Coordinates of C-alpha atoms and ligand atoms in Angstrom, one line a residue:
M1 CA -93.9 -39.7 -97.2
F2 CA -91.4 -42.5 -97.0
G3 CA -88.3 -41.1 -98.7
I4 CA -85.1 -43.1 -99.0
H5 CA -82.0 -41.6 -97.4
S6 CA -79.3 -43.4 -99.5
S7 CA -77.3 -41.4 -102.1
S8 CA -79.1 -43.2 -104.9
F9 CA -82.5 -42.4 -103.7
Q10 CA -82.5 -38.9 -102.5
R11 CA -85.9 -37.5 -101.9
A12 CA -86.8 -35.2 -104.6
F13 CA -89.4 -33.3 -102.7
F14 CA -89.8 -29.8 -104.0
G15 CA -93.0 -28.9 -102.1
L16 CA -94.5 -25.6 -103.1
C17 CA -91.5 -24.2 -104.9
A18 CA -91.3 -20.5 -104.9
A19 CA -90.6 -20.6 -108.6
I20 CA -94.2 -21.5 -109.2
L21 CA -95.5 -18.5 -107.4
L22 CA -93.2 -16.3 -109.5
L23 CA -94.3 -17.8 -112.8
P24 CA -96.0 -15.2 -115.0
S25 CA -99.7 -15.7 -115.2
T26 CA -99.8 -16.9 -118.8
N27 CA -102.9 -15.8 -120.7
W28 CA -104.2 -13.9 -117.7
S29 CA -105.5 -11.2 -120.1
Q30 CA -107.7 -13.8 -121.7
Y31 CA -109.7 -14.4 -118.5
P32 CA -113.3 -13.6 -119.2
G33 CA -113.9 -10.3 -117.4
Y34 CA -117.5 -9.8 -118.6
Q35 CA -120.6 -11.5 -119.9
Q36 CA -123.0 -10.2 -122.5
A37 CA -126.7 -10.2 -121.4
A38 CA -129.7 -10.7 -123.6
D39 CA -133.4 -10.7 -122.7
Y40 CA -135.8 -12.3 -125.1
T41 CA -139.6 -11.8 -125.2
M42 CA -141.2 -13.7 -128.0
T43 CA -144.5 -15.0 -129.3
I44 CA -144.7 -17.9 -131.7
D45 CA -147.6 -19.1 -133.8
L46 CA -147.1 -22.6 -135.1
D47 CA -149.1 -23.9 -138.1
T48 CA -148.9 -27.7 -137.6
T49 CA -150.3 -28.4 -141.1
L50 CA -147.5 -26.5 -143.0
H51 CA -144.9 -27.0 -140.2
Q52 CA -144.3 -23.3 -140.4
Y53 CA -144.4 -20.7 -137.7
H54 CA -144.5 -16.9 -137.4
G55 CA -142.4 -15.3 -134.7
E56 CA -142.2 -11.9 -133.2
M57 CA -139.7 -10.9 -130.6
T58 CA -138.0 -8.1 -128.7
V59 CA -134.4 -8.8 -127.6
V60 CA -132.6 -6.4 -125.3
L61 CA -128.9 -6.8 -125.6
K62 CA -126.7 -5.3 -122.9
N63 CA -123.2 -4.8 -124.3
N64 CA -121.1 -5.5 -121.2
S65 CA -117.9 -5.7 -123.3
P66 CA -115.4 -2.9 -123.3
D67 CA -115.9 -2.5 -127.0
A68 CA -118.4 -0.6 -129.1
L69 CA -120.3 -3.0 -131.4
N70 CA -120.9 -1.8 -135.0
R71 CA -122.6 -5.0 -136.1
A72 CA -124.7 -7.7 -134.7
Y73 CA -125.3 -11.3 -135.9
F74 CA -128.1 -13.7 -135.3
H75 CA -127.8 -17.5 -135.9
L76 CA -130.4 -18.9 -138.3
F77 CA -129.8 -22.6 -137.6
F78 CA -132.8 -23.9 -139.5
N79 CA -131.2 -22.6 -142.8
A80 CA -128.7 -25.5 -142.5
F81 CA -131.5 -27.9 -143.5
Q82 CA -131.6 -27.1 -147.2
P83 CA -129.9 -28.8 -150.2
G84 CA -126.5 -27.1 -150.9
S85 CA -126.1 -25.7 -147.4
M86 CA -122.7 -25.9 -145.8
M87 CA -124.0 -28.6 -143.5
D88 CA -125.4 -30.6 -146.4
I89 CA -122.1 -30.4 -148.4
R90 CA -120.0 -31.1 -145.4
S91 CA -122.0 -34.2 -144.4
R92 CA -121.8 -35.5 -148.0
T93 CA -118.1 -34.9 -148.5
I94 CA -116.5 -35.8 -145.2
V95 CA -114.7 -39.2 -145.5
D96 CA -116.8 -40.8 -142.7
P97 CA -120.3 -39.3 -142.9
D98 CA -122.6 -39.3 -139.9
S99 CA -125.2 -41.9 -141.0
R100 CA -127.9 -39.8 -139.3
V101 CA -127.3 -37.0 -141.8
G102 CA -125.4 -38.4 -144.9
D103 CA -127.2 -37.1 -148.0
R104 CA -130.6 -36.7 -146.3
I105 CA -130.5 -32.9 -146.4
G106 CA -129.8 -33.0 -150.1
E107 CA -132.8 -35.3 -150.7
L108 CA -135.3 -33.1 -148.8
P109 CA -138.3 -31.9 -150.9
E110 CA -138.8 -28.2 -150.7
D111 CA -141.7 -28.4 -148.3
E112 CA -139.5 -30.3 -145.8
W113 CA -136.6 -27.9 -145.9
G114 CA -135.8 -25.8 -142.9
W115 CA -135.6 -22.0 -143.2
I116 CA -135.9 -18.8 -141.3
H117 CA -136.7 -15.6 -143.1
V118 CA -136.5 -12.4 -141.2
E119 CA -139.1 -9.9 -142.4
N120 CA -138.6 -7.0 -140.2
L121 CA -135.8 -5.8 -138.0
Q122 CA -135.6 -2.5 -136.0
V123 CA -133.0 -1.5 -133.6
N124 CA -133.9 1.1 -131.0
G125 CA -137.1 1.8 -133.0
K126 CA -135.4 2.4 -136.4
P127 CA -135.1 0.0 -139.3
V128 CA -131.7 -1.4 -139.9
Q129 CA -130.0 -3.1 -142.9
F130 CA -129.6 -6.9 -142.6
D131 CA -128.5 -9.7 -144.9
H132 CA -129.3 -13.4 -144.8
D133 CA -126.1 -15.3 -145.2
G134 CA -126.6 -19.0 -144.9
T135 CA -127.1 -19.8 -141.2
L136 CA -126.4 -16.2 -140.1
L137 CA -128.2 -12.9 -140.2
D138 CA -125.7 -10.1 -140.6
V139 CA -127.0 -6.8 -139.1
T140 CA -125.4 -3.4 -139.9
L141 CA -126.3 -1.1 -137.0
N142 CA -127.2 2.5 -137.6
A143 CA -125.1 3.5 -134.6
P144 CA -122.6 1.5 -132.6
I145 CA -123.8 0.0 -129.3
G146 CA -121.4 1.6 -126.8
S147 CA -119.7 -0.3 -124.0
G148 CA -122.2 -0.7 -121.1
K149 CA -125.1 0.4 -123.3
K150 CA -128.3 -1.5 -124.2
A151 CA -129.9 -2.0 -127.7
T152 CA -133.4 -3.2 -128.3
F153 CA -133.9 -5.4 -131.4
K154 CA -137.5 -5.9 -132.6
M155 CA -137.8 -8.7 -135.1
E156 CA -140.6 -10.5 -137.1
W157 CA -139.8 -13.6 -139.0
D158 CA -141.3 -16.7 -140.7
A159 CA -139.8 -20.1 -140.4
Q160 CA -140.3 -23.6 -141.8
V161 CA -139.4 -26.4 -139.4
P162 CA -137.3 -28.9 -141.3
R163 CA -138.2 -32.6 -141.4
Q164 CA -136.2 -34.2 -138.6
I165 CA -132.6 -34.7 -139.7
R166 CA -130.5 -33.8 -136.7
R167 CA -131.7 -32.4 -133.3
S168 CA -134.4 -30.1 -134.6
G169 CA -137.4 -31.0 -136.8
W170 CA -140.8 -32.4 -137.2
M171 CA -141.8 -36.1 -137.1
N172 CA -138.7 -37.9 -136.1
K173 CA -138.3 -41.6 -136.7
E174 CA -140.1 -42.4 -133.3
G175 CA -143.1 -40.3 -134.3
I176 CA -142.5 -37.2 -132.2
E177 CA -144.1 -34.3 -133.9
Y178 CA -141.9 -31.3 -133.0
S179 CA -138.3 -31.1 -131.7
M180 CA -137.7 -27.4 -131.5
T181 CA -134.0 -26.8 -130.7
Q182 CA -131.8 -24.0 -132.2
W183 CA -135.1 -22.9 -133.7
Y184 CA -135.2 -19.1 -133.5
P185 CA -133.0 -16.2 -134.5
K186 CA -130.4 -16.2 -131.7
L187 CA -127.9 -13.4 -131.1
C188 CA -124.3 -14.5 -131.6
E189 CA -121.9 -14.3 -128.7
Y190 CA -119.3 -11.5 -128.5
D191 CA -116.7 -12.2 -125.8
H192 CA -113.0 -11.8 -124.9
D193 CA -112.3 -13.8 -128.1
G194 CA -114.4 -11.6 -130.3
W195 CA -117.5 -12.5 -132.3
H196 CA -118.5 -16.2 -132.6
T197 CA -120.3 -16.4 -136.0
E198 CA -119.5 -20.0 -137.0
P199 CA -121.8 -21.2 -139.8
Y200 CA -123.8 -24.1 -138.5
I201 CA -122.8 -27.5 -139.8
G202 CA -124.4 -29.6 -137.2
R203 CA -121.9 -29.6 -134.3
E204 CA -121.3 -27.4 -131.3
F205 CA -123.0 -24.2 -129.9
H206 CA -121.8 -21.2 -128.1
G207 CA -124.0 -18.4 -127.0
I208 CA -125.1 -15.8 -124.5
W209 CA -126.8 -16.8 -121.3
S210 CA -130.2 -15.2 -121.8
D211 CA -133.5 -14.7 -120.1
Y212 CA -136.7 -15.8 -121.9
D213 CA -140.3 -15.0 -121.9
V214 CA -141.8 -17.3 -124.6
T215 CA -145.4 -17.7 -125.6
I216 CA -146.1 -20.6 -128.0
N217 CA -149.5 -20.8 -129.7
L218 CA -150.3 -24.1 -131.4
P219 CA -153.5 -26.1 -131.8
A220 CA -155.3 -27.4 -128.7
G221 CA -154.4 -30.9 -127.6
Y222 CA -150.6 -30.8 -127.8
L223 CA -148.4 -31.2 -124.7
V224 CA -145.3 -29.0 -124.7
G225 CA -142.2 -29.6 -122.6
G226 CA -139.0 -27.7 -122.6
T227 CA -136.6 -25.3 -121.0
G228 CA -137.9 -22.9 -118.4
T229 CA -140.9 -22.9 -116.1
L230 CA -144.5 -23.2 -117.4
N231 CA -146.7 -20.3 -116.2
G232 CA -150.2 -21.5 -115.5
Q233 CA -151.7 -24.9 -115.5
E234 CA -150.7 -27.6 -118.0
D235 CA -154.3 -28.8 -118.5
A236 CA -155.4 -25.2 -119.3
S237 CA -152.5 -24.9 -121.9
I238 CA -153.5 -28.3 -123.5
S239 CA -157.1 -27.1 -123.9
S240 CA -156.2 -23.6 -125.1
G241 CA -153.0 -24.4 -127.1
A242 CA -151.3 -21.4 -125.5
W243 CA -148.1 -22.1 -123.6
H244 CA -146.2 -19.5 -121.6
F245 CA -142.6 -20.3 -120.3
T246 CA -140.1 -18.1 -118.5
A247 CA -136.5 -18.9 -117.8
E248 CA -133.3 -17.2 -116.8
N249 CA -129.7 -17.8 -117.8
I250 CA -130.3 -20.3 -120.6
D251 CA -130.9 -21.0 -124.3
F252 CA -134.5 -22.1 -125.0
A253 CA -135.6 -25.4 -126.5
W254 CA -138.9 -27.2 -126.5
A255 CA -140.8 -30.1 -128.0
A256 CA -144.5 -30.8 -128.7
D257 CA -146.6 -33.9 -129.3
P258 CA -150.3 -34.6 -128.6
D259 CA -149.4 -38.1 -127.3
Y260 CA -146.8 -37.2 -124.6
I261 CA -147.1 -38.7 -121.2
H262 CA -145.7 -36.3 -118.6
T263 CA -144.3 -37.6 -115.3
T264 CA -142.3 -35.9 -112.6
E265 CA -139.9 -36.7 -109.8
Q266 CA -138.6 -34.3 -107.1
L267 CA -135.0 -34.0 -105.9
D268 CA -135.0 -31.4 -103.1
D269 CA -136.2 -28.2 -104.7
V270 CA -135.5 -29.3 -108.3
T271 CA -138.4 -30.8 -110.3
L272 CA -137.5 -33.5 -112.9
N273 CA -139.9 -33.7 -115.8
F274 CA -140.2 -36.6 -118.2
Y275 CA -142.1 -36.6 -121.5
H276 CA -142.5 -39.7 -123.7
Q277 CA -145.0 -41.5 -125.9
A278 CA -146.6 -44.7 -124.7
N279 CA -144.9 -47.7 -126.2
P280 CA -145.4 -51.2 -124.6
D281 CA -141.8 -52.1 -125.5
F282 CA -140.3 -49.2 -123.7
D283 CA -142.7 -48.0 -121.1
A284 CA -141.0 -50.0 -118.3
A285 CA -137.7 -48.2 -119.1
W286 CA -139.4 -44.8 -118.9
E287 CA -141.0 -45.8 -115.6
G288 CA -137.6 -46.7 -114.1
L289 CA -135.9 -43.6 -115.5
P290 CA -137.1 -40.9 -113.0
G291 CA -135.7 -42.7 -109.9
Y292 CA -132.3 -43.2 -111.6
T293 CA -132.3 -39.6 -112.9
A294 CA -132.8 -38.2 -109.3
K295 CA -130.0 -40.5 -108.0
A296 CA -127.7 -39.3 -110.8
M297 CA -128.4 -35.6 -110.2
A298 CA -127.7 -36.1 -106.5
F299 CA -124.4 -37.8 -107.4
L300 CA -123.4 -35.0 -109.8
N301 CA -124.3 -32.3 -107.3
D302 CA -121.9 -34.0 -105.0
L303 CA -119.1 -34.6 -107.5
V304 CA -119.1 -31.2 -109.3
G305 CA -121.4 -28.7 -107.5
P306 CA -125.1 -27.9 -107.0
Y307 CA -127.4 -27.9 -110.0
P308 CA -128.6 -24.2 -110.2
Y309 CA -131.8 -24.3 -112.1
P310 CA -135.3 -25.0 -110.8
Q311 CA -136.1 -27.9 -113.1
Y312 CA -134.7 -30.5 -115.5
T313 CA -136.6 -32.0 -118.3
V314 CA -136.0 -35.3 -120.3
I315 CA -137.9 -35.4 -123.5
Q316 CA -138.4 -38.1 -126.1
G317 CA -137.6 -36.3 -129.4
G318 CA -134.7 -35.3 -131.6
D319 CA -132.1 -37.8 -132.4
G320 CA -129.7 -39.8 -130.2
G321 CA -129.4 -37.3 -127.4
M322 CA -128.7 -33.6 -127.3
E323 CA -128.2 -31.4 -124.3
Y324 CA -129.8 -28.0 -123.8
P325 CA -129.9 -26.0 -120.6
M326 CA -132.6 -27.4 -118.3
A327 CA -133.6 -30.0 -120.9
T328 CA -132.5 -32.8 -123.1
L329 CA -134.0 -34.4 -126.1
V330 CA -133.2 -38.1 -126.5
T331 CA -134.6 -40.8 -128.6
G332 CA -136.8 -42.9 -126.4
N333 CA -137.1 -46.4 -127.8
R334 CA -134.3 -47.8 -125.8
S335 CA -133.5 -50.4 -123.2
E336 CA -133.6 -49.1 -119.6
R337 CA -129.8 -49.2 -119.3
S338 CA -129.4 -47.3 -122.6
L339 CA -132.1 -44.8 -121.7
I340 CA -130.4 -44.2 -118.3
G341 CA -127.0 -43.9 -120.0
V342 CA -128.0 -41.3 -122.5
T343 CA -130.0 -39.3 -119.9
V344 CA -127.1 -39.3 -117.4
H345 CA -124.7 -38.1 -120.1
E346 CA -127.1 -35.3 -121.4
M347 CA -128.0 -34.2 -117.9
A348 CA -124.3 -34.2 -116.9
H349 CA -123.8 -31.6 -119.7
S350 CA -125.8 -29.2 -117.5
W351 CA -122.7 -28.5 -115.4
F352 CA -120.3 -28.1 -118.4
Q353 CA -122.4 -27.0 -121.4
A354 CA -125.0 -25.0 -119.6
V355 CA -123.4 -23.5 -116.5
L356 CA -119.6 -23.4 -117.2
A357 CA -120.4 -23.1 -120.9
T358 CA -116.9 -23.2 -122.3
N359 CA -116.9 -22.3 -126.0
E360 CA -117.5 -25.8 -127.2
S361 CA -116.6 -25.1 -130.8
L362 CA -113.0 -24.1 -129.7
Y363 CA -112.6 -26.5 -126.8
E364 CA -115.1 -29.3 -127.4
F365 CA -113.2 -31.6 -124.9
M366 CA -114.1 -29.2 -122.1
D367 CA -117.8 -29.9 -122.8
E368 CA -118.0 -33.5 -124.1
G369 CA -114.9 -34.8 -122.5
M370 CA -115.6 -33.5 -119.0
T371 CA -119.2 -34.6 -119.4
S372 CA -118.1 -38.1 -120.4
Y373 CA -115.7 -38.2 -117.4
V374 CA -118.4 -37.5 -114.8
T375 CA -120.9 -39.7 -116.7
S376 CA -118.6 -42.7 -116.4
L377 CA -118.3 -42.1 -112.7
C378 CA -122.0 -41.6 -112.3
M379 CA -122.9 -44.8 -114.2
S380 CA -120.4 -46.7 -112.0
H381 CA -122.2 -45.3 -109.0
L382 CA -125.7 -46.2 -110.3
F383 CA -124.7 -49.7 -111.4
T384 CA -122.2 -50.5 -108.6
E385 CA -122.5 -54.3 -108.9
A386 CA -122.2 -54.6 -112.7
M387 CA -119.2 -52.2 -112.7
A388 CA -117.4 -53.7 -109.7
G389 CA -113.7 -53.9 -110.2
K390 CA -113.9 -52.1 -113.6
N391 CA -112.1 -48.9 -114.4
P392 CA -115.1 -46.6 -115.2
H393 CA -113.0 -44.8 -117.9
R394 CA -111.6 -47.9 -119.6
S395 CA -113.5 -47.6 -122.9
S396 CA -112.3 -44.0 -123.3
Y397 CA -108.7 -45.0 -122.7
S398 CA -108.9 -47.7 -125.3
S399 CA -110.7 -45.7 -127.9
Y400 CA -108.2 -42.8 -127.5
I401 CA -105.2 -45.2 -127.6
S402 CA -106.4 -47.0 -130.7
Q403 CA -107.0 -43.6 -132.5
A404 CA -103.6 -42.4 -131.5
L405 CA -102.0 -45.6 -132.9
S406 CA -104.0 -45.3 -136.1
G407 CA -102.1 -42.2 -137.0
Q408 CA -105.4 -40.4 -137.7
E409 CA -105.5 -38.5 -134.4
E410 CA -105.9 -34.7 -134.6
P411 CA -105.0 -32.4 -131.7
L412 CA -107.6 -31.8 -129.0
I413 CA -107.5 -28.1 -129.7
T414 CA -108.8 -28.5 -133.3
H415 CA -112.0 -26.4 -133.8
A416 CA -114.9 -28.8 -133.5
D417 CA -116.1 -28.1 -137.0
H418 CA -112.7 -28.6 -138.7
Y419 CA -111.6 -32.1 -137.9
Q420 CA -110.8 -34.1 -141.0
T421 CA -113.0 -37.0 -139.9
N422 CA -116.0 -37.4 -137.7
R423 CA -114.1 -40.1 -135.9
A424 CA -111.1 -37.9 -135.0
Y425 CA -113.6 -35.3 -133.6
G426 CA -115.5 -37.9 -131.6
V427 CA -112.4 -39.6 -130.1
A428 CA -110.8 -36.3 -129.3
A429 CA -113.8 -34.5 -127.8
Y430 CA -115.3 -37.5 -125.8
S431 CA -112.6 -40.0 -125.2
K432 CA -109.3 -38.1 -125.0
G433 CA -111.2 -35.3 -123.1
E434 CA -112.3 -37.9 -120.6
V435 CA -108.8 -39.3 -120.4
L436 CA -107.3 -35.8 -119.8
L437 CA -109.3 -35.6 -116.6
A438 CA -109.0 -39.2 -115.4
Q439 CA -105.2 -39.2 -116.1
L440 CA -104.7 -36.0 -114.0
G441 CA -105.1 -38.4 -111.1
A442 CA -101.7 -39.9 -112.1
V443 CA -100.2 -36.4 -112.2
M444 CA -101.6 -34.6 -109.2
G445 CA -103.4 -37.4 -107.3
D446 CA -107.1 -38.4 -107.5
A447 CA -108.2 -36.4 -104.4
A448 CA -106.6 -33.2 -105.6
R449 CA -108.1 -33.7 -109.1
D450 CA -111.6 -34.2 -107.5
E451 CA -111.2 -31.2 -105.3
G452 CA -110.0 -29.1 -108.3
L453 CA -113.0 -30.1 -110.3
K454 CA -115.3 -28.7 -107.6
T455 CA -113.3 -25.5 -107.3
Y456 CA -113.3 -25.0 -111.0
F457 CA -117.1 -25.3 -111.2
K458 CA -117.5 -23.0 -108.2
E459 CA -115.1 -20.3 -109.5
W460 CA -116.1 -20.4 -113.1
A461 CA -119.8 -21.0 -113.2
F462 CA -121.5 -18.7 -115.7
K463 CA -118.2 -17.2 -116.9
H464 CA -117.3 -19.2 -120.1
P465 CA -113.9 -20.5 -118.9
G466 CA -111.3 -21.9 -121.3
P467 CA -108.4 -24.4 -120.8
T468 CA -106.2 -21.8 -119.1
E469 CA -108.8 -21.2 -116.4
F470 CA -109.1 -25.0 -115.8
K471 CA -105.4 -25.5 -115.8
R472 CA -104.8 -22.7 -113.3
V473 CA -107.4 -24.0 -110.9
M474 CA -105.8 -27.4 -111.1
E475 CA -102.3 -25.9 -110.6
K476 CA -103.4 -23.9 -107.6
T477 CA -105.2 -27.0 -106.1
C478 CA -102.0 -29.2 -106.3
G479 CA -99.3 -26.5 -106.0
M480 CA -97.5 -27.8 -109.1
D481 CA -96.8 -26.6 -112.6
L482 CA -99.1 -28.3 -115.2
D483 CA -98.2 -26.3 -118.3
W484 CA -96.4 -29.3 -119.8
Y485 CA -99.4 -31.7 -119.3
F486 CA -101.9 -29.4 -121.0
Q487 CA -99.4 -28.4 -123.7
Y488 CA -98.6 -32.0 -124.7
F489 CA -102.0 -33.6 -124.2
M490 CA -104.1 -30.7 -125.6
Q491 CA -102.0 -29.1 -128.3
T492 CA -100.1 -32.1 -129.7
T493 CA -100.7 -35.7 -130.7
H494 CA -97.5 -36.9 -129.0
Q495 CA -98.1 -40.1 -127.2
I496 CA -97.2 -41.5 -123.7
D497 CA -95.1 -44.6 -123.7
A498 CA -92.8 -45.6 -120.9
S499 CA -90.9 -48.9 -121.0
I500 CA -88.7 -51.2 -119.0
E501 CA -85.4 -51.4 -120.8
S502 CA -83.5 -53.7 -118.5
I503 CA -83.5 -55.3 -115.1
E504 CA -80.5 -56.6 -113.3
A505 CA -81.0 -58.5 -110.1
G506 CA -77.7 -58.6 -108.3
N507 CA -77.1 -60.2 -104.9
D508 CA -78.0 -57.1 -103.0
T509 CA -79.0 -54.5 -105.6
L510 CA -81.8 -54.5 -108.1
T511 CA -81.1 -52.2 -111.0
I512 CA -83.9 -51.2 -113.3
T513 CA -83.5 -49.0 -116.4
L514 CA -86.6 -47.3 -117.8
A515 CA -87.0 -45.5 -121.1
R516 CA -89.5 -43.2 -122.7
P517 CA -90.1 -44.2 -126.3
G518 CA -93.2 -42.0 -126.3
V519 CA -92.5 -38.3 -126.7
M520 CA -94.9 -37.1 -124.0
P521 CA -93.3 -37.1 -120.6
M522 CA -95.3 -38.3 -117.6
P523 CA -94.5 -39.0 -114.0
V524 CA -94.0 -42.8 -113.6
D525 CA -95.4 -45.2 -111.0
L526 CA -93.4 -48.4 -110.7
L527 CA -94.2 -51.5 -108.7
V528 CA -91.7 -54.3 -107.9
T529 CA -93.4 -57.5 -106.7
Y530 CA -91.2 -60.1 -105.0
T531 CA -91.7 -63.9 -105.0
D532 CA -92.5 -63.8 -101.3
G533 CA -95.6 -61.7 -102.2
S534 CA -94.2 -58.4 -100.8
E535 CA -94.1 -55.3 -103.0
D536 CA -92.2 -52.0 -103.3
A537 CA -94.0 -49.1 -104.9
F538 CA -92.1 -46.1 -106.3
H539 CA -93.1 -42.7 -107.7
I540 CA -90.9 -40.8 -110.1
P541 CA -92.0 -37.2 -110.7
L542 CA -91.0 -35.0 -113.6
V543 CA -88.6 -32.1 -113.1
M544 CA -91.2 -29.8 -114.8
M545 CA -93.8 -30.4 -112.2
R546 CA -91.9 -28.8 -109.4
G547 CA -93.4 -31.2 -107.0
H548 CA -95.2 -34.5 -106.9
R549 CA -98.6 -36.0 -106.1
P550 CA -99.2 -37.1 -102.5
L551 CA -97.6 -40.5 -101.9
E552 CA -99.5 -43.6 -101.0
E553 CA -98.7 -45.3 -97.8
N554 CA -95.3 -47.2 -98.1
E555 CA -94.7 -45.6 -101.5
F556 CA -91.1 -44.5 -102.1
L557 CA -90.3 -41.2 -103.8
L558 CA -87.4 -41.3 -106.3
D559 CA -85.5 -38.5 -108.0
D560 CA -87.3 -36.5 -110.7
W561 CA -86.9 -37.6 -114.3
A562 CA -85.9 -34.8 -116.6
W563 CA -87.8 -34.8 -119.9
T564 CA -84.4 -34.3 -121.7
H565 CA -83.2 -37.7 -120.4
P566 CA -84.2 -40.6 -122.6
T567 CA -83.5 -43.2 -119.8
Y568 CA -83.7 -43.4 -116.0
T569 CA -82.0 -45.9 -113.8
I570 CA -83.0 -47.0 -110.3
E571 CA -80.6 -48.9 -108.0
W572 CA -82.6 -50.4 -105.2
P573 CA -81.0 -52.2 -102.3
T574 CA -82.7 -55.6 -102.0
S575 CA -81.7 -59.2 -101.9
K576 CA -85.3 -60.5 -102.4
S577 CA -86.0 -62.5 -105.5
I578 CA -88.2 -60.7 -108.1
Q579 CA -91.5 -61.9 -109.4
R580 CA -92.4 -59.0 -111.7
V581 CA -91.9 -55.3 -112.4
D582 CA -94.7 -53.1 -113.6
I583 CA -94.9 -49.5 -114.9
D584 CA -98.2 -47.8 -114.1
P585 CA -99.8 -50.9 -112.5
L586 CA -103.1 -49.2 -111.9
R587 CA -103.3 -48.2 -115.5
K588 CA -103.9 -44.5 -114.8
T589 CA -101.9 -43.3 -117.8
A590 CA -102.9 -43.6 -121.5
D591 CA -99.7 -45.5 -122.2
V592 CA -100.1 -46.5 -125.8
H593 CA -97.9 -49.6 -125.6
R594 CA -98.6 -51.6 -122.5
A595 CA -96.5 -54.6 -123.6
N596 CA -93.3 -52.9 -122.6
N597 CA -94.6 -51.8 -119.2
S598 CA -94.2 -55.1 -117.5
V599 CA -91.6 -57.7 -117.0
V600 CA -92.4 -61.1 -115.4
F601 CA -89.7 -63.4 -114.3
D602 CA -90.3 -67.1 -115.0
T603 CA -88.0 -68.4 -112.2
Q604 CA -86.6 -66.9 -109.1
K605 CA -83.6 -64.6 -109.7
S606 CA -83.5 -65.6 -113.3
Q607 CA -81.9 -63.0 -115.5
Q608 CA -84.2 -64.1 -118.3
F609 CA -87.5 -62.3 -118.4
L610 CA -90.6 -62.6 -120.4
R611 CA -92.1 -59.5 -121.8
N612 CA -95.8 -59.9 -121.5
Ligands
ZN1 ZN1 -122.5 -35.0 -125.0

């Protein structure tokens, strides 16, 4: 906006360079062009003495892929909760075990194991061959399911609900009787990346958006909450023990306890449901929760896009907090702030895990990281006073930076199950993922990033987008090339570190030399503060961006910095005396060494400076 017209400070405005429009659409062939569809009708009879249930279902799979399918696979998640399972061995051998799991699976007595045993399976009316293989059922079809064709699977199975270890199970530590998540044989996803048949080791999920008609029969007196819409009256279901839910475009999760208290809150046409057990220490927190949840949903509707389902349910159950479409199970014995925090995070998943539904095993940061990013903004909004003046994303920046400096960081594109440590997974998925979005503000500008996020949700809802789709929306929103940003930040562990190498304050020229000790290039914001209190702000784009973010008022645009050039020198005509010089004064970048970003002069015009 305010370019300098001296030879040293030529404006480097590229605008919407034609080169961008001519770039090949990388990975365009990977754009999801179809979605599989599955329609489940099931009846479940739960024996609450043995913690076992019998299930019968019909699943109609519509193969919308261009390929004929010779096999089919079902997830049998409950089989993970047996001694010797992959989840058990993994949680006992990883160097930093999750304390919620540890060796608990290995210690389970047999009547507390989880298992699913398929008794009968027919496809299109004929028996088929199938094998139980850990947490998967491998089905050999009698005839391929052609592209565009439907197949009807008819299945009967028995299952034992595991003692609560993670997410699913009976009788968790807060006394909730049934947390039923990833609890039934679920068809594996086949998409543009092929089959997704990951053995379950307790991490992420990827599946088909499906429609459900579920009837659950259990003893009278239980209250059942979950995904979908209850057909009929709740009181009648409590008395009869028969619960009938229907839902579209989801996975199906539920919980049951005779002592649940059910409250509701309305936000426009979305009903918010809350289920918890009375507990004098935590009742006040649960009474405050509905109001905050409604405010949070309104905020997220505005920030990302409209919540598309008819209801959302918050259930005391499971462990910590885990997101499902239209529902979350969270532990409930928490302070109000903690209960609101976990609810906001899990509900925020609705936009990323449920609706966009990126394959979170492959790109966990596009689920957890994006969710964490909007959660931080939402918590700032809900607790404006407490958060005043604080960067909502500060804790993610610091946890990412400390992991990067530890040398234990693994690239963001590591498969969620395959990180060497739980910590490397957690920091990458949650913290670095959040930073990736927040930091885009430094690259393309905050307003463009915010607009891009809305466009991304609108264009890719219910299509399973991946990183390329997100990157392209952001590129089109800002008109710049962002390949370099995603390549460096997603695919490598190279770090950002810009530094001030030298400052020479002559009589009428200020000369500043910057360097880039970190390998990852970034555009640089530079602020010079004079002793009279005035300031000059500069923006230095990267050549690779083919453009620059919108300038702030009175901000000067400098020449682009080529990534091949280790240093960059500015000569600025001024005779004012310098107070200090700062790189990235608003701390928008995850610069791993802040100490070399600022130089403060101890006296006017002094050539000596203190590195702070
Ligand atoms: Zn999460």
